[in-house]
Coordinates of C-alpha atoms and ligand atoms in Angstrom, one line a residue:
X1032 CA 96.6 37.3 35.9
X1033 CA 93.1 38.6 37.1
X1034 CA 91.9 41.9 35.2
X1035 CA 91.3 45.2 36.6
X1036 CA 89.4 44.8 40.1
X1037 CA 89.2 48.1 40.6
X1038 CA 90.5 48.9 44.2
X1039 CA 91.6 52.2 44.0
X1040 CA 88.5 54.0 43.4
X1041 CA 88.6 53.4 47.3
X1042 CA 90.3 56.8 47.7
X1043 CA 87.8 58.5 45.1
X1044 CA 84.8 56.3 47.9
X1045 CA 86.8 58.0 50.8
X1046 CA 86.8 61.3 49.1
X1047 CA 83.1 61.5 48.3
X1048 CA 82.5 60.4 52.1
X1049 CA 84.8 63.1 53.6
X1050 CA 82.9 65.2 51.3
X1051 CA 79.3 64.2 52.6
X1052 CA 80.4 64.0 56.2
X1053 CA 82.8 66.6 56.8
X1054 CA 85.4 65.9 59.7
X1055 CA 86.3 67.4 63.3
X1056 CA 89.6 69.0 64.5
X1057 CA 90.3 70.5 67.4
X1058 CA 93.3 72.3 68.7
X1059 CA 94.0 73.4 72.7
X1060 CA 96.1 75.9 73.7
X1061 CA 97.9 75.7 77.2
X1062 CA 101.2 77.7 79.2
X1063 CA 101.4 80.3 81.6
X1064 CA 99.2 83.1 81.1
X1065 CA 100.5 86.4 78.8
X1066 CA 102.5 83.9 76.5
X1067 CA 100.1 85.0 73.6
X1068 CA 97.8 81.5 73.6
X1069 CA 94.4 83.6 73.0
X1070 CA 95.7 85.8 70.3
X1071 CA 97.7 82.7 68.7
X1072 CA 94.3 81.4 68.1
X1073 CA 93.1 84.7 66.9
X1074 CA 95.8 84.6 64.4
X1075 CA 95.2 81.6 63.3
X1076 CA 91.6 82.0 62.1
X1077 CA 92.6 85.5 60.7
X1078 CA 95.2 83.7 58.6
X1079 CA 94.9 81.6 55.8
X1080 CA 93.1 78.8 57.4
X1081 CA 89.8 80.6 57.3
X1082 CA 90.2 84.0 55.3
X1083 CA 86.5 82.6 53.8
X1084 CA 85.3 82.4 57.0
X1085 CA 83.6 84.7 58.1
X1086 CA 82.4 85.6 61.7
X1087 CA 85.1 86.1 63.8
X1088 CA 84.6 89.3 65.6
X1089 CA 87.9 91.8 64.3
X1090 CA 89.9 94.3 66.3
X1091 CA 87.9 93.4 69.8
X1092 CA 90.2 93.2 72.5
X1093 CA 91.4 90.0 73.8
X1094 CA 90.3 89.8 77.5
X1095 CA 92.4 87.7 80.0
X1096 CA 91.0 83.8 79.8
X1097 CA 89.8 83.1 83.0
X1098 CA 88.3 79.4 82.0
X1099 CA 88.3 76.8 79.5
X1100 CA 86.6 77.8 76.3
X1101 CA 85.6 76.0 73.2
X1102 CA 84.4 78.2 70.1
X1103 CA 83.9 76.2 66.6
X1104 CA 84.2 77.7 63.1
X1105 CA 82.7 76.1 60.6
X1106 CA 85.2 76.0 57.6
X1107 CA 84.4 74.8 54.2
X1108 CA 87.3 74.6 51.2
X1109 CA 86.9 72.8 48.1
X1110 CA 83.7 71.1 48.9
X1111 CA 85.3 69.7 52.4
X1112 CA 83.4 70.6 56.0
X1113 CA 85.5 71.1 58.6
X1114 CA 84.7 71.9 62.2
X1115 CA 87.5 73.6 63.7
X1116 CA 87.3 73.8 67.7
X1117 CA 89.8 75.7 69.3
X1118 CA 90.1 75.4 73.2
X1119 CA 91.4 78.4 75.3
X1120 CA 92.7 77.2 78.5
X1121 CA 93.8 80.1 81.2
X1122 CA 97.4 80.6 82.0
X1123 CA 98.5 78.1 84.9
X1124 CA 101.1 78.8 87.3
X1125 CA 99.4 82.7 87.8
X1126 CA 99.8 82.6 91.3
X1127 CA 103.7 82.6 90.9
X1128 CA 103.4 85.9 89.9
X1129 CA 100.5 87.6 91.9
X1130 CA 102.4 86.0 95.3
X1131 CA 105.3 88.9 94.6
X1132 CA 103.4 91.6 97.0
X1133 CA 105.3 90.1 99.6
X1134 CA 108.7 91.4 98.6
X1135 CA 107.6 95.2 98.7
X1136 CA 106.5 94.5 102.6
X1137 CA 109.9 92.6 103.5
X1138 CA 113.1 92.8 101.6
X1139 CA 114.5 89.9 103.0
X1140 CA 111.3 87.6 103.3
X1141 CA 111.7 83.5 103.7
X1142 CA 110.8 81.9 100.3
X1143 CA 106.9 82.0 99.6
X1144 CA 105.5 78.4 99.7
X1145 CA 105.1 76.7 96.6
X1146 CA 102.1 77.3 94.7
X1147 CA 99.6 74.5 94.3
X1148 CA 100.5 73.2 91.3
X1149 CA 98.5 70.2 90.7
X1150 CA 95.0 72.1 91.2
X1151 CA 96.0 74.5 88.6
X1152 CA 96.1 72.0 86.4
X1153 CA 93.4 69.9 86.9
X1154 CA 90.9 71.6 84.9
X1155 CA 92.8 71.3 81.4
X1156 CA 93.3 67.1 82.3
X1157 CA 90.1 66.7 83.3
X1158 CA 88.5 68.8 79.8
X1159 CA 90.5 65.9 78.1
X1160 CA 89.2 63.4 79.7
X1161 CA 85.7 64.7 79.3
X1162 CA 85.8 64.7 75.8
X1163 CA 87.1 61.0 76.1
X1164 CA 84.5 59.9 78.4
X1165 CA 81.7 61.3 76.2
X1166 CA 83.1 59.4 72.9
X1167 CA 83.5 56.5 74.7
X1168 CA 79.8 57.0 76.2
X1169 CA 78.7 57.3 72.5
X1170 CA 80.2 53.9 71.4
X1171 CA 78.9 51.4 73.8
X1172 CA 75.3 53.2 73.7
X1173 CA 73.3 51.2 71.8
X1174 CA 71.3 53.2 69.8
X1175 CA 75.1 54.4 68.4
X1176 CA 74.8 57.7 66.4
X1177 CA 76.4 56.7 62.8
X1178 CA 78.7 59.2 63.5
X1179 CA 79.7 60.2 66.5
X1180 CA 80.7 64.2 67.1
X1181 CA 84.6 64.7 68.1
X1182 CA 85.3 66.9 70.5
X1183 CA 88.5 64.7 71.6
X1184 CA 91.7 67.0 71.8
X1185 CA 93.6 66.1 68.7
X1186 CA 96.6 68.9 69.8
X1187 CA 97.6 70.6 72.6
X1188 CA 99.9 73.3 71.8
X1189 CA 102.0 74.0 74.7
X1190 CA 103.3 77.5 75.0
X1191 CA 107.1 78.1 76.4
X1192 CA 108.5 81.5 77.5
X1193 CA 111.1 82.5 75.2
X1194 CA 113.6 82.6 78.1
X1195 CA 116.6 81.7 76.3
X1196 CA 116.7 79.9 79.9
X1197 CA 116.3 76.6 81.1
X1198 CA 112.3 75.5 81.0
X1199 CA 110.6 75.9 84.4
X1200 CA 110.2 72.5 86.2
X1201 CA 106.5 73.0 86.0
X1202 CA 106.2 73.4 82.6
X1203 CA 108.5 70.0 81.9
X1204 CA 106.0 68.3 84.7
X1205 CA 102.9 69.1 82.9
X1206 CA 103.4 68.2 79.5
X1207 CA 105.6 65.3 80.2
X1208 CA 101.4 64.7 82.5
X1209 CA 99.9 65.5 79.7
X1210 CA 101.9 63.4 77.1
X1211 CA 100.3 60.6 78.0
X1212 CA 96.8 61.6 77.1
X1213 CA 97.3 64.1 74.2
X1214 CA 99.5 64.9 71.4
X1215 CA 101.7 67.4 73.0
X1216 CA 103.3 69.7 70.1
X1217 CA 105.7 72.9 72.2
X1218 CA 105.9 75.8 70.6
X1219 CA 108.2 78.9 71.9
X1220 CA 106.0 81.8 72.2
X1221 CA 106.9 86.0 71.1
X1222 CA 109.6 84.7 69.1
X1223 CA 109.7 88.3 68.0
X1224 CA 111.6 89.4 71.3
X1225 CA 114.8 86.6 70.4
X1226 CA 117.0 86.5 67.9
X1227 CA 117.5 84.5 65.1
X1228 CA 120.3 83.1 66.8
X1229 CA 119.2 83.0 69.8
X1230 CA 116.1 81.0 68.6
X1231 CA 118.1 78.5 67.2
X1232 CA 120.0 78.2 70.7
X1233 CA 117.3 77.8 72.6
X1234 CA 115.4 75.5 70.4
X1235 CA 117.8 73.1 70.9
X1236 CA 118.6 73.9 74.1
X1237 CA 114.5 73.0 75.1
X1238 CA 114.7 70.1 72.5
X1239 CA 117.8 68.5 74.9
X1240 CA 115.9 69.5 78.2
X1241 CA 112.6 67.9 77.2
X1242 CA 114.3 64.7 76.1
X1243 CA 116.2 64.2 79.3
X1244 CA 112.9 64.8 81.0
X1245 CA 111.3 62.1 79.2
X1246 CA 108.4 64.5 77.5
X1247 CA 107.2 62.6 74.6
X1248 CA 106.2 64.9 72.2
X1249 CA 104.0 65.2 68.4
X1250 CA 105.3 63.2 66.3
X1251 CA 106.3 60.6 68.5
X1252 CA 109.4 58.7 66.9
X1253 CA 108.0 55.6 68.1
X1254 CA 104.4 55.9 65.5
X1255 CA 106.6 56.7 62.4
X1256 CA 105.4 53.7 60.3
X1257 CA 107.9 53.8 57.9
X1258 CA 111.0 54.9 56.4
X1259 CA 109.1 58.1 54.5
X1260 CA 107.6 59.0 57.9
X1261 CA 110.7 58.7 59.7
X1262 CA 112.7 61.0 57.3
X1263 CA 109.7 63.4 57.0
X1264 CA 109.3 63.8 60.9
X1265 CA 112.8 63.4 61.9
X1266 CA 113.2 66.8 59.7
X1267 CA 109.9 68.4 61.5
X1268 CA 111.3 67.1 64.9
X1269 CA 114.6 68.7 64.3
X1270 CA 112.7 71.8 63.6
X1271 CA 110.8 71.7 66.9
X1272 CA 109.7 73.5 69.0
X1273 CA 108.5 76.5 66.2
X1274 CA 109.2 79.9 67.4
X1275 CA 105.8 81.5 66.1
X1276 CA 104.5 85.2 66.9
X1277 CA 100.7 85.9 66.7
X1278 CA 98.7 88.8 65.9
X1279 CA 95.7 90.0 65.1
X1280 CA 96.1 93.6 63.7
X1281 CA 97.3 94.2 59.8
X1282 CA 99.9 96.3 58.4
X1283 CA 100.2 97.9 55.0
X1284 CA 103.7 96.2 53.5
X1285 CA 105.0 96.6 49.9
X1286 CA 101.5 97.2 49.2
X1287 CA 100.2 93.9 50.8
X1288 CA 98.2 94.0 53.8
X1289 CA 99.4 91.4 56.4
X1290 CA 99.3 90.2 59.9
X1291 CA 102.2 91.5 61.8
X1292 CA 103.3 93.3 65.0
X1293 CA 104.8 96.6 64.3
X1294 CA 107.8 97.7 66.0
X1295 CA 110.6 100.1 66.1
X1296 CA 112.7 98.4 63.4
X1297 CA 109.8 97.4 61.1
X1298 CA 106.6 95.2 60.7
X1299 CA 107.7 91.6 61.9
X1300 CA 105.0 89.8 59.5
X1301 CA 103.3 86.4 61.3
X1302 CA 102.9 84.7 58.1
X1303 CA 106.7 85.4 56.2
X1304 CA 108.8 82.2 56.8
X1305 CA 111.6 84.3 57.2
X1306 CA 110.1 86.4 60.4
X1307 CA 108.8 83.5 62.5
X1308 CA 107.6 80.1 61.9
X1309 CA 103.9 80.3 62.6
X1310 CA 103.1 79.3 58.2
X1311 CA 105.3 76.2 59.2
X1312 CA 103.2 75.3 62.5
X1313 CA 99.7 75.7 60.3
X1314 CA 100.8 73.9 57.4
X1315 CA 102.1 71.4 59.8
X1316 CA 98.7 70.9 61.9
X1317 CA 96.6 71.7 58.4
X1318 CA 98.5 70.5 55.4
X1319 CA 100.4 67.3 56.4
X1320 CA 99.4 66.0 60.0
X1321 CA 95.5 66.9 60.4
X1322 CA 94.7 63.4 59.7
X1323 CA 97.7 61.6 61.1
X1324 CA 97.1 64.0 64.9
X1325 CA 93.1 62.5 64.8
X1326 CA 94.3 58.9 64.0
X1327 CA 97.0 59.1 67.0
X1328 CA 94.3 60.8 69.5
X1329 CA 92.0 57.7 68.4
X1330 CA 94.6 55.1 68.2
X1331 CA 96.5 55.4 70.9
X1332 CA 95.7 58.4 73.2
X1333 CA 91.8 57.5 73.6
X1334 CA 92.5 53.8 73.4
X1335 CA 94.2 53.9 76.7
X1336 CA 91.6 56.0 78.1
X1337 CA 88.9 53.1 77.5
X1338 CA 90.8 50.3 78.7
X1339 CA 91.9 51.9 81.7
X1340 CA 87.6 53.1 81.3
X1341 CA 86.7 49.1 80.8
X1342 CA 88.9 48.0 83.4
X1343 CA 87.0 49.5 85.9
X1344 CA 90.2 52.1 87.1
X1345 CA 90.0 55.5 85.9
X1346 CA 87.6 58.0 83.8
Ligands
LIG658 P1 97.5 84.5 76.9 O1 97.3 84.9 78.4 O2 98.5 83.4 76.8 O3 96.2 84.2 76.3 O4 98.1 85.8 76.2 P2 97.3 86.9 75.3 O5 97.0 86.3 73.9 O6 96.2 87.4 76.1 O7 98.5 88.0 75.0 C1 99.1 88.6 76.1 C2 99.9 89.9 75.6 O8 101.0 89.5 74.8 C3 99.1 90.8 74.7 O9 99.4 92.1 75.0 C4 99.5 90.4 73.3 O10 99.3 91.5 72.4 C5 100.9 90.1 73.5 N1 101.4 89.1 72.4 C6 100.7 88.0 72.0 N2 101.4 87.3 71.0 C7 102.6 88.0 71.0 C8 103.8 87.8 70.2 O11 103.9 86.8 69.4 N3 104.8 88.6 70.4 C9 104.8 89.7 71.3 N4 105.8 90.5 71.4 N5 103.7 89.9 72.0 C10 102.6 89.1 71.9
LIG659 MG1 94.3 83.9 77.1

């Protein structure tokens, strides 16, 4: 048979490239507001994912989001760029809350009229779609950039009270809406206030609710591309949705300063896999599924946007 040929080295010529180019990722955050979405994304960049980095502003008080934000770190490890944008979107659903004043004036007062749901949402569909429409823009221009910025939504990480109760209809309405444009991965927020048991019940409790409501979620069974990925995701899926708890502030333990919230029974530390599961959720989005959540964004997600776009129906 034929000699060495050599095709291989491809992954060394991919490595160089990734090296020279550097990549884009970029995370949203959405749920009802106070759920801890701004300081999740806090404790991300103060964790492990950018320790090196430096420039993120510490111990300033998180002030409510009140619109879509974007802010981009620039992260380098091991010769590799990456551009980490993380979008803050304000809570949804506010009005739900503020709309209570009524029950102070009249104890007995008919049922307030449903909020209007869909124009809370609109902003955070139509970011996503912005960021389609300008890639898309970019690839039929004809002086094409060689390489086009991506500020597509690779994840939207959707935030769920830790009610031990049934999810709200909105929230099942908006991601199962947003599903179809963007890798949806739910997360149940301030695991810290369940317990261990109780996380476990209601994680499969929302698991159940979210497939009889047809939400299809990160990693969608129906991508697994072979027997590995099945076995690999079926165990992240079972695991899903991750209970995390975020913070911002460090605590002295055994010696060891970490990021933790402290209450009356101890420091409940954001990073120890045996507190919460917010190591598993990075290492998930960082470590094994960074490149596999870009290729379904492009692949699937952003193609349907342009052929819907090049149909003439949509955008
Ligand atoms: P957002 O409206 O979803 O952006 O929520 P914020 O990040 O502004 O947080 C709202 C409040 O919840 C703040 O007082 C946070 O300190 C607190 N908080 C954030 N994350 C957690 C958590 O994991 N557990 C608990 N118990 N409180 C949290
Ligand atoms: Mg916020």
């Amino acid at each position: 048979l034929l000699g060495y040929i050599g095709i291989d080295t491809i992954i060394e010529q991919m490595r160089k490239k990734t090296m020279k180019t550097g990549f884009d990722f970029n995370i949203m955050v959405v749920g009802h507001s106070g759920l801890g979405k701004s300081t999740l994304l806090n404790t991300l960049f103060k964790s492990q994912v950018s320790r090196r980095s430096a420039g993120w502003a510490r111990d300033e008080k998180i002030p409510k989001t009140v619109e879509i934000k974007a802010v981009s770190h620039f992260i380098e490890e091991g010769g590799v760029k990456m551009k980490l944008t993380v979008v803050d979107t304000p809570g949804f659903g506010d009005q739900i809350n503020n709309d209570n004043w009524w029950l102070c004036v009249n104890p007995h007062p008919p049922p307030p009229p449903p909020p209007p749901l869909p124009a809370s949402w609109e902003p955070i569909g139509k970011y996503i779609n912005e960021q389609y429409e300008k890639f898309l823009k970019e690839e039929v221009n004809i002086t094409r950039k060689k390489r086009i910025p991506d500020t597509r939504v690779h994840c939207c990480l959707y935030f769920i009270s830790p009610t031990g109760h049934s999810l709200r209809q909105l929230d099942l309405e908006f991601m199962k809406h947003l599903s179809h444009s963007v890798n949806i991965i739910p997360i149940i927020a301030k695991a810290d206030t369940m317990t261990i048991e109780e996380r476990l019940d209601f994680k499969q409790r929302v698991r159940k609710e979210l497939e009889m409501g047809g939400v299809e979620y990160y990693p969608q069974k129906e991508f697994d591309e072979d027997m590995e990925d099945k076995s690999d995701n079926d165990k992240i899926r079972e695991a899903m949705p991750l209970a995390v708890v975020g913070s911002d502030k460090e605590y002295q333990v055994n010696g060891k300063r970490v990021l933790g919230r402290k209450t009356a029974w101890g420091v409940v530390e954001v990073e120890n896999p045996n507190h919460c599961e917010f190591a598993q959720l990075r290492d998930f989005l960082i470590r094994s599924h960074l490149q596999d959540l870009k290729e379904v964004t492009h692949n699937i997600h952003y193609e349907t946007y342009r052929a819907k776009r090049l149909h003439g129906n949509g955008g």
